[in-house]
Short mmCIF file of C-alpha atoms in Angstrom, two decimals:
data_model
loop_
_atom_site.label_atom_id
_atom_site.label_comp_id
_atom_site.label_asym_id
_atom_site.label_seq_id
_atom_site.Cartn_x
_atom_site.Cartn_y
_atom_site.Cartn_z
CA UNK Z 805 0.00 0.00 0.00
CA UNK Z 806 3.13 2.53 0.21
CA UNK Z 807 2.06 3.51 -3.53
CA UNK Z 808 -1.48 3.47 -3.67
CA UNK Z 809 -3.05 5.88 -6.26
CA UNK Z 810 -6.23 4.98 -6.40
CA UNK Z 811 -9.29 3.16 -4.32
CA UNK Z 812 -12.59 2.30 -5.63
CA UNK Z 813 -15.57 1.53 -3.05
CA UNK Z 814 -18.14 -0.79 -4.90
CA UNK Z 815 -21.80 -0.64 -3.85
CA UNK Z 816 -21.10 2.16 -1.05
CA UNK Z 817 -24.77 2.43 -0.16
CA UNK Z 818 -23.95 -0.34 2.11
CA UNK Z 819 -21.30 1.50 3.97
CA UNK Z 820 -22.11 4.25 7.01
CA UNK Z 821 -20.55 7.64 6.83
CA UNK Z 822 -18.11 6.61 9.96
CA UNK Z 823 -16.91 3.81 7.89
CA UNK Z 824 -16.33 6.02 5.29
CA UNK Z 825 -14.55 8.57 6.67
CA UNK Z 826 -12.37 5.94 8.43
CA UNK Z 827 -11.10 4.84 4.70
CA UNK Z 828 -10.69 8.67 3.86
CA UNK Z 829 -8.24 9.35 6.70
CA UNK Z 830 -6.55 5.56 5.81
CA UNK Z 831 -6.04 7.25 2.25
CA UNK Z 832 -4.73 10.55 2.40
CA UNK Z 833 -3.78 11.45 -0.98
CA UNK Z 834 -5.42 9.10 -3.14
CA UNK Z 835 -7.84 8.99 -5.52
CA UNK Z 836 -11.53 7.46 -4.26
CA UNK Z 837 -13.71 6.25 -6.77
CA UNK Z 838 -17.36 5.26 -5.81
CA UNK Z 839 -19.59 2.67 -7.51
CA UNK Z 840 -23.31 2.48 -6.99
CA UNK Z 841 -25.89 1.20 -8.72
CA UNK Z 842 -28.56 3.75 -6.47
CA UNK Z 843 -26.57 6.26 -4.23
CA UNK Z 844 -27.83 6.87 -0.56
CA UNK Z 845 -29.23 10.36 -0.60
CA UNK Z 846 -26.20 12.38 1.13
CA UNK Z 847 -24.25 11.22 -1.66
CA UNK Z 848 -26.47 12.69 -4.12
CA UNK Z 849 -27.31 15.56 -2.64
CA UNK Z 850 -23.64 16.19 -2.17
CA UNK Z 851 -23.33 16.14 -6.31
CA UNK Z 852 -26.38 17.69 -7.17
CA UNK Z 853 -25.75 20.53 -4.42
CA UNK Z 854 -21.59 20.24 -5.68
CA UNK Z 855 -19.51 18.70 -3.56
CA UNK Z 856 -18.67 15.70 -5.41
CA UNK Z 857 -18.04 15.22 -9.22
CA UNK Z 858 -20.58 12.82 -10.35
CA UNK Z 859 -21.05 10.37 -13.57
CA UNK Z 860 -23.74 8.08 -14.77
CA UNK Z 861 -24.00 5.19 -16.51
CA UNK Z 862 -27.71 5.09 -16.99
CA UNK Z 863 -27.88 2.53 -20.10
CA UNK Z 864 -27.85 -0.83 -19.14
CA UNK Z 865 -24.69 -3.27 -20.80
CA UNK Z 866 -25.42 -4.38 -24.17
CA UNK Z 867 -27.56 -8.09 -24.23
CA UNK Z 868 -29.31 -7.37 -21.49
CA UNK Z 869 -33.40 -7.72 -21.82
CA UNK Z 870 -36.06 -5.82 -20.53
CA UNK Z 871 -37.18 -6.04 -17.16
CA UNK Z 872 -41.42 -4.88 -16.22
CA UNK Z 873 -42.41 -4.43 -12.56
CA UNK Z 874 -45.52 -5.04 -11.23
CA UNK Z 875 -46.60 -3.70 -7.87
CA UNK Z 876 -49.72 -5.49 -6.47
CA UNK Z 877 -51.81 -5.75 -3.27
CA UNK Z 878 -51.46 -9.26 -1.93
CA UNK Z 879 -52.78 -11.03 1.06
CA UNK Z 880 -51.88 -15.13 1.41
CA UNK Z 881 -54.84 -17.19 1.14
CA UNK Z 882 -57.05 -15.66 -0.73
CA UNK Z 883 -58.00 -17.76 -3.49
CA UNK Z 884 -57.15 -14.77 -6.19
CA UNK Z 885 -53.79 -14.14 -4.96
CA UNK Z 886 -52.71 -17.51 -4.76
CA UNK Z 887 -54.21 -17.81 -8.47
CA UNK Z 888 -51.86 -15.02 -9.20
CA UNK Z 889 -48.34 -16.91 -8.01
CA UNK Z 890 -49.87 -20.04 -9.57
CA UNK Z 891 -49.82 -17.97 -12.74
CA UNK Z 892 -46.66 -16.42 -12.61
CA UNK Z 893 -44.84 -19.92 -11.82
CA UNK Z 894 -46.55 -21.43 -15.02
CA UNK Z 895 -45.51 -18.75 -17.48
CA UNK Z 896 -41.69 -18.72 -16.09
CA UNK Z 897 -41.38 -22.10 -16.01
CA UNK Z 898 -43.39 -23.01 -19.47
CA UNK Z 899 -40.39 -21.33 -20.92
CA UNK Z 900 -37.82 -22.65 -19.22
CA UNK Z 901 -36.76 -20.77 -16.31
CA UNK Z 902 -36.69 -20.47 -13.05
CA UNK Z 903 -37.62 -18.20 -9.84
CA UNK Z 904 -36.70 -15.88 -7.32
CA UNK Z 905 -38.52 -15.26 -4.09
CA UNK Z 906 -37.68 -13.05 -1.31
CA UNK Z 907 -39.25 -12.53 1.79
CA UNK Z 908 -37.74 -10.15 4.12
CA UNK Z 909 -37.34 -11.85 7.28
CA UNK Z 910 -36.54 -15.52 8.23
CA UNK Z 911 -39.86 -16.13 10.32
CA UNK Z 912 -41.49 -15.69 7.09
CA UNK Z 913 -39.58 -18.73 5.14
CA UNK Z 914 -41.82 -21.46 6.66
CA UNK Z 915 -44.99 -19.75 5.60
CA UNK Z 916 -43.79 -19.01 1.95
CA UNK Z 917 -42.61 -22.35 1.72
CA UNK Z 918 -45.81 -24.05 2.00
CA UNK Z 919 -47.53 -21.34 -0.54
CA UNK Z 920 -45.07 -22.40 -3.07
CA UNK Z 921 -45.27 -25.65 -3.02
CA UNK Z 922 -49.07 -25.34 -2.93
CA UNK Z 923 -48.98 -23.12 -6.25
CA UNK Z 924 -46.15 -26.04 -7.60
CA UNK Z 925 -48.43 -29.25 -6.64
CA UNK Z 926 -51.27 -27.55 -8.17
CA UNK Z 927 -49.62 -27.24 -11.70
CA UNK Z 928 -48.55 -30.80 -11.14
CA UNK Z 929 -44.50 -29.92 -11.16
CA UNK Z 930 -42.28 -32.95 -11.20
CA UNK Z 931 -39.83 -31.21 -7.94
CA UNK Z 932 -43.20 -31.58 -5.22
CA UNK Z 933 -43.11 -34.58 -3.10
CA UNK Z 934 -39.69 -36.14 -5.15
CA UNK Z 935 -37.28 -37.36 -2.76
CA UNK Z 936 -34.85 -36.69 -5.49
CA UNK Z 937 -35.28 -33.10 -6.44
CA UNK Z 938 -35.86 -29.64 -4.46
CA UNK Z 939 -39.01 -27.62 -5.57
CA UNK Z 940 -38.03 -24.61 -3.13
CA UNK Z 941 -34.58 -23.93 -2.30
CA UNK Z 942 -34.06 -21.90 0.98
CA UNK Z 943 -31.27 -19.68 1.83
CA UNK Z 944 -31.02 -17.01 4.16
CA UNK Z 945 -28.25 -16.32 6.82
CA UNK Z 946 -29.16 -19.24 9.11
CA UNK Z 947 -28.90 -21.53 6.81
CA UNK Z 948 -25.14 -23.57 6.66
CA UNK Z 949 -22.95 -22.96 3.57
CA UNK Z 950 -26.12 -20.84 1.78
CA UNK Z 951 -23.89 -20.25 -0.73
CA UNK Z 952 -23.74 -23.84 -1.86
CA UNK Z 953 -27.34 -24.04 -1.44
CA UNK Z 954 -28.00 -21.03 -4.16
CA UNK Z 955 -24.81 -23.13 -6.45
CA UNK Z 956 -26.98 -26.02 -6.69
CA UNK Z 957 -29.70 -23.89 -7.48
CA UNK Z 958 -28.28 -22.47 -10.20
CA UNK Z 959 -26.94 -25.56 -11.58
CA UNK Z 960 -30.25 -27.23 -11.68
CA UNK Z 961 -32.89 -26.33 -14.06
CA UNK Z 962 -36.86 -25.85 -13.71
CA UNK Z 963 -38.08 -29.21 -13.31
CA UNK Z 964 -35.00 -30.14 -10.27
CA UNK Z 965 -34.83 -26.84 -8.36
CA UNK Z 966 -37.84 -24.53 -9.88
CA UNK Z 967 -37.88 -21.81 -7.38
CA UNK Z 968 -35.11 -20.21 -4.48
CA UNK Z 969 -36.64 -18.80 -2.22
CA UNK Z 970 -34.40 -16.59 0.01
CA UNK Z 971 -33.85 -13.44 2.15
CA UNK Z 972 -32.58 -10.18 0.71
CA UNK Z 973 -28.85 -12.27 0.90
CA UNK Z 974 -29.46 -12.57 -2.94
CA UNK Z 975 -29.92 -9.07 -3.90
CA UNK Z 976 -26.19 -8.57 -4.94
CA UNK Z 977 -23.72 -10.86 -6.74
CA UNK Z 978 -25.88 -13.09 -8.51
CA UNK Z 979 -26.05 -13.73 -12.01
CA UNK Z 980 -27.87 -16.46 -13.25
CA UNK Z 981 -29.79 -15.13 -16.72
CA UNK Z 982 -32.01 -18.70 -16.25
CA UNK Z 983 -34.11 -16.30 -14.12
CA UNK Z 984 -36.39 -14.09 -15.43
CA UNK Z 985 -38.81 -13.98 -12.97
CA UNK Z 986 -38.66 -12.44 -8.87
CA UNK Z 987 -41.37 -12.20 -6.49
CA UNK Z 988 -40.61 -9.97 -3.54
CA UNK Z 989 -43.35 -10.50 -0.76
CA UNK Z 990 -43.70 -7.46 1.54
CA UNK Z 991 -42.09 -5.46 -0.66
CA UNK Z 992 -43.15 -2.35 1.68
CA UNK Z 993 -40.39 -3.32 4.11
CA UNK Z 994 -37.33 -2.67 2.11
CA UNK Z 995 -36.00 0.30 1.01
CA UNK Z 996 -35.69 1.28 -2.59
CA UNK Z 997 -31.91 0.40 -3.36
CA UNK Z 998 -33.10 -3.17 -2.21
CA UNK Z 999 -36.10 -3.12 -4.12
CA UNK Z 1000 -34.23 -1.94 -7.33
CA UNK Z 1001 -31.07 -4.40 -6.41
CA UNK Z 1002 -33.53 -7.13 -6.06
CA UNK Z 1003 -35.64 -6.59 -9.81
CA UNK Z 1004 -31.44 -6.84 -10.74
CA UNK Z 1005 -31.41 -10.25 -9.97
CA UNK Z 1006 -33.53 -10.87 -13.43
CA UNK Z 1007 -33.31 -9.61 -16.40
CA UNK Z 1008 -30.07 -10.53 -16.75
CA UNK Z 1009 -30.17 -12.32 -20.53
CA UNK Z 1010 -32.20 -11.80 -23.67
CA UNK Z 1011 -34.88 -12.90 -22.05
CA UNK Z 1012 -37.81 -10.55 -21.15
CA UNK Z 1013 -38.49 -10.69 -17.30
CA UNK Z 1014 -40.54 -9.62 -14.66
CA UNK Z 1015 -40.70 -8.41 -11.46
CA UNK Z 1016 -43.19 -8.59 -8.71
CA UNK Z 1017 -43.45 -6.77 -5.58
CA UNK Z 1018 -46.46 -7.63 -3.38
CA UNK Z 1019 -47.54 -5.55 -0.36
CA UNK Z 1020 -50.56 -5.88 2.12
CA UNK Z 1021 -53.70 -3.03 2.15
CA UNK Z 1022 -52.68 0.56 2.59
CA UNK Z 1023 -53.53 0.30 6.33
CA UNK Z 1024 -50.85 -1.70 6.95
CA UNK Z 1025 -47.94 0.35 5.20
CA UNK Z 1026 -46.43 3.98 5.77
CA UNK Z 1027 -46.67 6.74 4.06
CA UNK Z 1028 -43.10 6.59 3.22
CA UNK Z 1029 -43.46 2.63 1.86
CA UNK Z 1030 -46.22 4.01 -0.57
CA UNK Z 1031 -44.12 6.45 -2.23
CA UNK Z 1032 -41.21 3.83 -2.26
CA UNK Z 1033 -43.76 1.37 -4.16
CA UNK Z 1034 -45.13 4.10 -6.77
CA UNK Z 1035 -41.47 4.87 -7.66
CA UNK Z 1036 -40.41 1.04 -8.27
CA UNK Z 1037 -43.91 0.76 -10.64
CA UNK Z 1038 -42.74 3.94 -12.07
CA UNK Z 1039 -41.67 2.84 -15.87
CA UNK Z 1040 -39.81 6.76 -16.05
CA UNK Z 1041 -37.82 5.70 -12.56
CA UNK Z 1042 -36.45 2.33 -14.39
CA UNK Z 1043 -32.96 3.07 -13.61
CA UNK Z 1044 -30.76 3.35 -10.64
CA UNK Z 1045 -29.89 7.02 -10.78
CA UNK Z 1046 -33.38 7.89 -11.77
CA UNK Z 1047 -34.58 5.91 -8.49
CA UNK Z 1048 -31.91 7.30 -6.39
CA UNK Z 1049 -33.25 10.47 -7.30
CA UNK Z 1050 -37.01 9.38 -5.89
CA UNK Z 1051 -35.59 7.57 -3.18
CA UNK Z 1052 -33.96 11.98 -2.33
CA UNK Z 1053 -37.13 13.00 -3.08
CA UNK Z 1054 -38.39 10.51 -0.19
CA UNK Z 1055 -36.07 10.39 2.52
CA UNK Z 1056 -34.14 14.03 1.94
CA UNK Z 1057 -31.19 14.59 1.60
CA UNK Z 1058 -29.38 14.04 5.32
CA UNK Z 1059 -27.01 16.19 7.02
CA UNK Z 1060 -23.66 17.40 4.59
CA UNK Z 1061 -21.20 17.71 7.34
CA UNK Z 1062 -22.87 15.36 9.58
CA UNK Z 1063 -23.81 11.52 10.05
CA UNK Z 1064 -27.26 10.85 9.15
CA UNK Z 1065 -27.34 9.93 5.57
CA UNK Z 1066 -30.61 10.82 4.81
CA UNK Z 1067 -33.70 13.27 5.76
CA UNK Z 1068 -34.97 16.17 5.23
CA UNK Z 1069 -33.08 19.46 7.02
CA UNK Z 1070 -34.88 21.88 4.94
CA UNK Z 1071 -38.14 20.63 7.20
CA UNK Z 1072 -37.92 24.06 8.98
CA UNK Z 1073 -37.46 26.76 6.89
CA UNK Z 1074 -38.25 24.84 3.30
CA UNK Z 1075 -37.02 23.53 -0.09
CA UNK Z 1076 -36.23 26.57 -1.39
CA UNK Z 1077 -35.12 28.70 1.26
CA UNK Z 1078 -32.95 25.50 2.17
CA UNK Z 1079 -31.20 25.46 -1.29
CA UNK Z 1080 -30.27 28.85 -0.76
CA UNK Z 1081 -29.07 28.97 2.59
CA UNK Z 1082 -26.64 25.57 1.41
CA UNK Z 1083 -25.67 27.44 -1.73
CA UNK Z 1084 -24.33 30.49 0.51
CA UNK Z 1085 -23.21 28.19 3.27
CA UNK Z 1086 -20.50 26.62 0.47
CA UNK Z 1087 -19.77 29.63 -0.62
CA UNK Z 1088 -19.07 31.12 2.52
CA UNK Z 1089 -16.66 28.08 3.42
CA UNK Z 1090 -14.75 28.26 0.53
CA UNK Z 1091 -13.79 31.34 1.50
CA UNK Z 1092 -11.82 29.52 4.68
CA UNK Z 1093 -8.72 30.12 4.25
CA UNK Z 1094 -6.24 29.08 7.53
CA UNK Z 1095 -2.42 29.47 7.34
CA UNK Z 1096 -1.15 26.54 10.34
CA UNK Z 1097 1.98 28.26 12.20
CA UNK Z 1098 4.98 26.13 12.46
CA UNK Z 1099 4.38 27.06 16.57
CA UNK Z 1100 2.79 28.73 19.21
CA UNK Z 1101 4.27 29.82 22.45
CA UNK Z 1102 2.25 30.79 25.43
CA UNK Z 1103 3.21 33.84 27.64
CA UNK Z 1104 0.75 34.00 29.97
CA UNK Z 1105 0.94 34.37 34.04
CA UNK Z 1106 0.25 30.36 34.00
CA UNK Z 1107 2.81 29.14 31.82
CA UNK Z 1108 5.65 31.24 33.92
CA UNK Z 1109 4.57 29.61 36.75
CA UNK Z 1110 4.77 26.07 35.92
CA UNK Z 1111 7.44 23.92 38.33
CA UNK Z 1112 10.74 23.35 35.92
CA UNK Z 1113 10.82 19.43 36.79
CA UNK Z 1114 12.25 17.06 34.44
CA UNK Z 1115 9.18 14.66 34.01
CA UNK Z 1116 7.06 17.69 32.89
CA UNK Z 1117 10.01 18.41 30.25
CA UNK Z 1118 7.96 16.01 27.55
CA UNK Z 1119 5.15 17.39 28.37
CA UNK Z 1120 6.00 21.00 27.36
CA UNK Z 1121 7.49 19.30 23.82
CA UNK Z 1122 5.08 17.21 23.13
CA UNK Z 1123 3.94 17.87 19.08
CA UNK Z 1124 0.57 16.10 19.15
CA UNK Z 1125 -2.69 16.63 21.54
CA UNK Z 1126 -2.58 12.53 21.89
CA UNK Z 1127 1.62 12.79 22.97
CA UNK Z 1128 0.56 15.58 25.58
CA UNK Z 1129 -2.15 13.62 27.06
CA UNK Z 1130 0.21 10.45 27.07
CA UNK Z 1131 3.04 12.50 28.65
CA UNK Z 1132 0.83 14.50 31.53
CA UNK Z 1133 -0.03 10.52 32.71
CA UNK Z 1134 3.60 9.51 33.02
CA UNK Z 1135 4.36 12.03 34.71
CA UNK Z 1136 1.48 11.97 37.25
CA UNK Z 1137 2.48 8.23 37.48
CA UNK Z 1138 6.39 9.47 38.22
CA UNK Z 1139 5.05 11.43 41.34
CA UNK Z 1140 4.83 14.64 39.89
CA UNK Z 1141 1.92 17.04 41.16
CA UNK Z 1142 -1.75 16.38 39.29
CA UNK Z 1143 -2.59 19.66 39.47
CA UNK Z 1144 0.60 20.91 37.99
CA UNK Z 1145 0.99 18.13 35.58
CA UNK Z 1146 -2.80 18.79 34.40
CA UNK Z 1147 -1.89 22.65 33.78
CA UNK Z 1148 0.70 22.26 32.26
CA UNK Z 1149 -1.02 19.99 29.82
CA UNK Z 1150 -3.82 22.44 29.52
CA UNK Z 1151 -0.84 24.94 28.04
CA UNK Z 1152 0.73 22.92 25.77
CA UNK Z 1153 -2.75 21.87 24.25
CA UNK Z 1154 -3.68 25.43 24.22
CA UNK Z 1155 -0.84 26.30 22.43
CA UNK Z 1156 -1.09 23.00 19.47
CA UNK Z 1157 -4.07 23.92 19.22
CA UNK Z 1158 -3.74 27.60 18.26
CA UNK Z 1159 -0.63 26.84 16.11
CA UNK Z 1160 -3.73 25.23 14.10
CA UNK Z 1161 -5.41 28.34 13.58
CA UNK Z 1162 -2.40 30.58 12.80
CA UNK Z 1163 -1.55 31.87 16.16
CA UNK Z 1164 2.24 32.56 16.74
CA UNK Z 1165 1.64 33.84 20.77
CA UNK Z 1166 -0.23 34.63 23.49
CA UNK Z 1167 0.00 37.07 25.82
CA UNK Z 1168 -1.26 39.43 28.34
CA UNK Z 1169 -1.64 43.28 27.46
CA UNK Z 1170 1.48 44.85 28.62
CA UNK Z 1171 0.52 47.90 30.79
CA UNK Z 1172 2.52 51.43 32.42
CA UNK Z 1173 2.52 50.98 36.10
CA UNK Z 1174 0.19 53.65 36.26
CA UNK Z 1175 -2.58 51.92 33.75
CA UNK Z 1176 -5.44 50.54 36.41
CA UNK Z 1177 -7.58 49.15 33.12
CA UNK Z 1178 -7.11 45.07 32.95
CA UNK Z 1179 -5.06 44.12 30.44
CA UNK Z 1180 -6.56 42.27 27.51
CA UNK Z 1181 -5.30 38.64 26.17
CA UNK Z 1182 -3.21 39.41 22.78
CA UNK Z 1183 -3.14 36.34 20.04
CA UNK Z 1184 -0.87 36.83 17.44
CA UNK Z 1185 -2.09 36.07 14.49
CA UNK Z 1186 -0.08 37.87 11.10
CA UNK Z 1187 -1.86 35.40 8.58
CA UNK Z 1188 -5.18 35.45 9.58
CA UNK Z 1189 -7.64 36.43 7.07
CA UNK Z 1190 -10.31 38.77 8.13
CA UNK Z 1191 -12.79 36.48 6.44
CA UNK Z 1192 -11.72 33.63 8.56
CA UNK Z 1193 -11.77 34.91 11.59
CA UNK Z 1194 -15.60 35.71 11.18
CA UNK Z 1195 -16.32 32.18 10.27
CA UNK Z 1196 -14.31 31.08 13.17
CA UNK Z 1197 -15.53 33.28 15.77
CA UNK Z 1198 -18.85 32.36 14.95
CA UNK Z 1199 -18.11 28.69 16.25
CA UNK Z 1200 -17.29 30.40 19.50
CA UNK Z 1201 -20.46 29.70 22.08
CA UNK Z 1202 -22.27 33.36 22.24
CA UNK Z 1203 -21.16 34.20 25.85
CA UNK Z 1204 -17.43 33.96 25.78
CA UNK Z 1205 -17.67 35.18 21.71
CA UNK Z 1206 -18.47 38.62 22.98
CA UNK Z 1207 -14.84 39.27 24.57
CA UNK Z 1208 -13.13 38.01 20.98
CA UNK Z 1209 -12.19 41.09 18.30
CA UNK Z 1210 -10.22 41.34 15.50
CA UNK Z 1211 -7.47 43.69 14.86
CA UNK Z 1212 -6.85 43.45 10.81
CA UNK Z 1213 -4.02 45.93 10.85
CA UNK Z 1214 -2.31 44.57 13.94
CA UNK Z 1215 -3.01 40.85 12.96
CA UNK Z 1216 -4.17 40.01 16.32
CA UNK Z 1217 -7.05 38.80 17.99
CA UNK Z 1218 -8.15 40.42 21.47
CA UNK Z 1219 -9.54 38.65 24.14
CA UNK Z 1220 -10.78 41.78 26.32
CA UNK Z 1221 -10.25 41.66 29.90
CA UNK Z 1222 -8.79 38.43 29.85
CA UNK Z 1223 -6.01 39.62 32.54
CA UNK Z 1224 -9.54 39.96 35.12
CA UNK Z 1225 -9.38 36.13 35.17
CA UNK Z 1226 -7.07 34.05 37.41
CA UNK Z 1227 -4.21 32.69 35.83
CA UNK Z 1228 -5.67 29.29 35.18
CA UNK Z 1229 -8.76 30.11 34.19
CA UNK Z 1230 -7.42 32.31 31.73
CA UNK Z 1231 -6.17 29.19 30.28
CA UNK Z 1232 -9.63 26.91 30.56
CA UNK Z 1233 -11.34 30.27 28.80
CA UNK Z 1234 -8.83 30.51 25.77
CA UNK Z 1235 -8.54 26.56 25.29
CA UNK Z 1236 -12.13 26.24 25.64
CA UNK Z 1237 -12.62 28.87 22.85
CA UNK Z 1238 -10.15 27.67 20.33
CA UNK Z 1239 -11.09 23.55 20.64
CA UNK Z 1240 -14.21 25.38 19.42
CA UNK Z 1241 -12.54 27.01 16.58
CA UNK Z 1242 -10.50 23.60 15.72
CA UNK Z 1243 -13.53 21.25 16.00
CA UNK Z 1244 -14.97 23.43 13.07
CA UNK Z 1245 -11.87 23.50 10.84
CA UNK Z 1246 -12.04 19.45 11.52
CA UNK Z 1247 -15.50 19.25 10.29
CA UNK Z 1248 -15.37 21.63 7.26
CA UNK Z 1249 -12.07 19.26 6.50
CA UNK Z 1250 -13.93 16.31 6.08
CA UNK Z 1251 -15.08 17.40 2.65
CA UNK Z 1252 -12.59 20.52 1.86
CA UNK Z 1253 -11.72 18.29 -1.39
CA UNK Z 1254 -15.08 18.61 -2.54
CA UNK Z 1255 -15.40 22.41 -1.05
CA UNK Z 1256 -12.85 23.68 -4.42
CA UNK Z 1257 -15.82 24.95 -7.01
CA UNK Z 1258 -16.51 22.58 -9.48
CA UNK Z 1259 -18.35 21.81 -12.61
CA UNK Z 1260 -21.52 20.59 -11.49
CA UNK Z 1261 -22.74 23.89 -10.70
CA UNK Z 1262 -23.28 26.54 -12.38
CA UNK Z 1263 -21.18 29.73 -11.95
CA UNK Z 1264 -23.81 32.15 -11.29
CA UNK Z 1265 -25.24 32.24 -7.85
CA UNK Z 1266 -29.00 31.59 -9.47
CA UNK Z 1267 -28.16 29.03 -11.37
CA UNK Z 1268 -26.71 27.51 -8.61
CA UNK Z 1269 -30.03 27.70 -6.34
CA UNK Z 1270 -31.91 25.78 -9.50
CA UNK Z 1271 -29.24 23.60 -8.99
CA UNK Z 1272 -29.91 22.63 -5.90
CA UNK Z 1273 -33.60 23.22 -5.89
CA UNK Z 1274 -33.27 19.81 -7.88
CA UNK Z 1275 -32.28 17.83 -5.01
CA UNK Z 1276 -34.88 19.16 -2.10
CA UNK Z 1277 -37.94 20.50 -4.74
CA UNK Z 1278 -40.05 18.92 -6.24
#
């Protein structure tokens, strides 16, 4: 791995956003390319609204037949809807093939075990009651070695293994153009990339095939489930990026610099008005621009005042927040003084930390003997852009923000009356503000790659809105 170039995640709708940022910081400098047949919505929000370059492949590979779906209200038992799987088996097997069934839950196996067989027996199929062959093949994750079980499924044929009935274990990987034919059962409890990974599971020959999902009355489904169903039967939402899109539509599109990969944060204030304020938003992070210092050093009452003992020595050098915290516990465990040991760790943090944000010092306000006024806190800052600083201050909680200004032509930031503070608490006040400060600049780095302005949107700030009106409006 010492030359990697390049990574490429398949099906990453499968993968959380922790997971993924895991690989991210595993692959610092390298090229990430994402496959997926129907992206979860924070992915394509993130490329409608701009963060991400995007492609589609929305034509299907050549030799590939056509696949219709059929959504239908089904309830076991009743004499029409078993008429209806009767039917279905006939035709696919008349011609050949065989079936898929999927259930979405083990408890349900048993149950759609017996209505398949019933539908086989009463078209008189060889499989039923033959010692020698297996009308329905079962494989879910209980089941030992599934994967053999769905191998001798596909090397049977129609009249030795008909129909394989399973759990949603067979909605990726398989490719067995034999079958042209897939009835989901409760179709209202998966999600669309399921739903649309499932009807993938046929279709995959010349052969024209079908798809079936089945769900109960409308009593017994959500709201959600409804719209999930319309956009599978939709013959204009055929296609995985087309469906991804509903499946936006649906859920919303989650929280950008957050973890939830889906709904809808424009709930408040509304599509529109939500396009606009994320439009700005990127636009106003671009415009972060933070120059690291190669150090800090701290100057205030608290850091003069620290014991000189050798066991706090790697404390004070320590180059990384996890070294300091590491050091400050050997030496507590040497003998040395918590209470010492624990401010002089709250220092060295303090100053890490600012070197982060550009800060070369910090000091107290030097004042004439005969100034009474309490000094202010001084933080030297020569590259900080004014811009910048208003993005960071902001992160600041609103109380302690108040006492932070900006002095463009002196490139420092003031922290007024700081010097009315006891020595350590002028410490706890400044760290507390900055690991404010550096928790944002952590978060906006978790997409500052996709935060350069690319091609997906337009240049003009309108054009832009429409852009993203696309993802939340519709």
């Amino acid at each position: 791995w010492r030359n990697l170039g390049l990574a490429v995640v398949d099906e990453e709708q499968r993968f959380g956003v922790r997971q993924k940022e895991r690989f991210k910081a595993a692959c610092v400098d390298v090229d990430v390319l994402t496959l997926s047949a129907t992206p979860i919505p924070r992915t394509l929000g993130a490329a409608l609204a701009g963060l991400r370059d995007t492609s589609e492949l929305p034509e299907a590979p050549p030799g590939r037949g056509t696949t219709a779906s059929i959504v239908r209200r089904d309830a076991p038992g009743l004499p029409e809807d078993e008429a209806f799987i009767t039917a279905l088996l006939r035709k696919e097997l008349s011609r050949g093939g065989q079936c898929f069934y999927v259930v979405p839950r083990i408890a349900d196996i048993e149950d759609a075990t017996e209505r398949i067989e019933a539908a086989l027996r009463s078209l008189n199929h060889p499989a039923v009651d033959n010692n020698d062959t297996v009308a329905v093949s079962v494989a879910h994750g209980r089941v030992p070695d599934a994967g053999k079980v769905v191998q001798a499924f596909s090397q049977g044929n129609n009249e030795t293994r008909p129909v394989l009935l399973a759990t949603s274990l067979v909605e990726n990987g398989l490719d067995l153009p034999r079958c042209n034919t897939i009835v989901v059962q409760d179709a209202h409890m998966f999600g669309l990339a399921s739903l649309h990974q499932l009807r993938g599971r046929v279709g995959r020959g010349s052969v024209p095939a079908v798809a079936v999902f089945l769900h109960p009355a409308d009593s017994e489904r959500t709201l959600a489930a409804g719209a999930r169903l319309r956009a599978v039967a939709d013959a204009d939402a055929s296609t995985g990026p087309e469906l991804a899109r509903r499946d936006l539509e649906i859920r919303g599109a989650g929280a950008l610099l957050g973890t939830k990969q889906s709904g809808r944060a424009s709930r408040a204030v509304g599509d529109e008005m939500y396009a606009s304020l994320l439009v700005a938003e990127l636009g106003r992070l671009r415009a972060l621009d933070v120059k690291k210092s190669q150090q800090c050093e701290c100057f205030l009452p608290l850091s003069r005042r620290l014991p000189v003992d050798e066991a706090l020595r790697a404390t004070r050098s320590a180059t990384t927040p996890a070294e300091t915290k590491k050091c400050v516990r050997q030496a507590i465990d040497n003998g040395v003084d918590a209470s010492a040991a624990k401010a002089c760790a709250k220092v060295r943090l303090l100053e890490l930390h600012s070197a982060r944000l550009g800060i070369v010092d910090i000091a107290l306000e030097t004042k004439e003997l005969n100034d009474l006024t309490t000094p202010h806190g001084l933080l030297s800052a020569p590259e900080l852009d004014p811009k910048t600083w208003k993005l960071l201050r902001s992160e600041v909680p609103e109380g302690p923000r108040e006492s932070f200004r900006f002095d463009e032509f002196a490139g420092r930031i003031e922290c007024v009356r700081l010097g009315a503070l006891s020595p350590a608490k002028q410490v706890d006040f400044l760290l507390e503000a900055v690991l404010h400060m550096v928790g944002f600049l952590d978060r906006v780095n978790q997409v500052a790659p996709a935060l350069k302005p690319v091609a997906v949107l337009n240049e003009t700030a309108a054009n832009a809105t429409a852009a993203s009106e696309e993802v939340f409006a519709r």
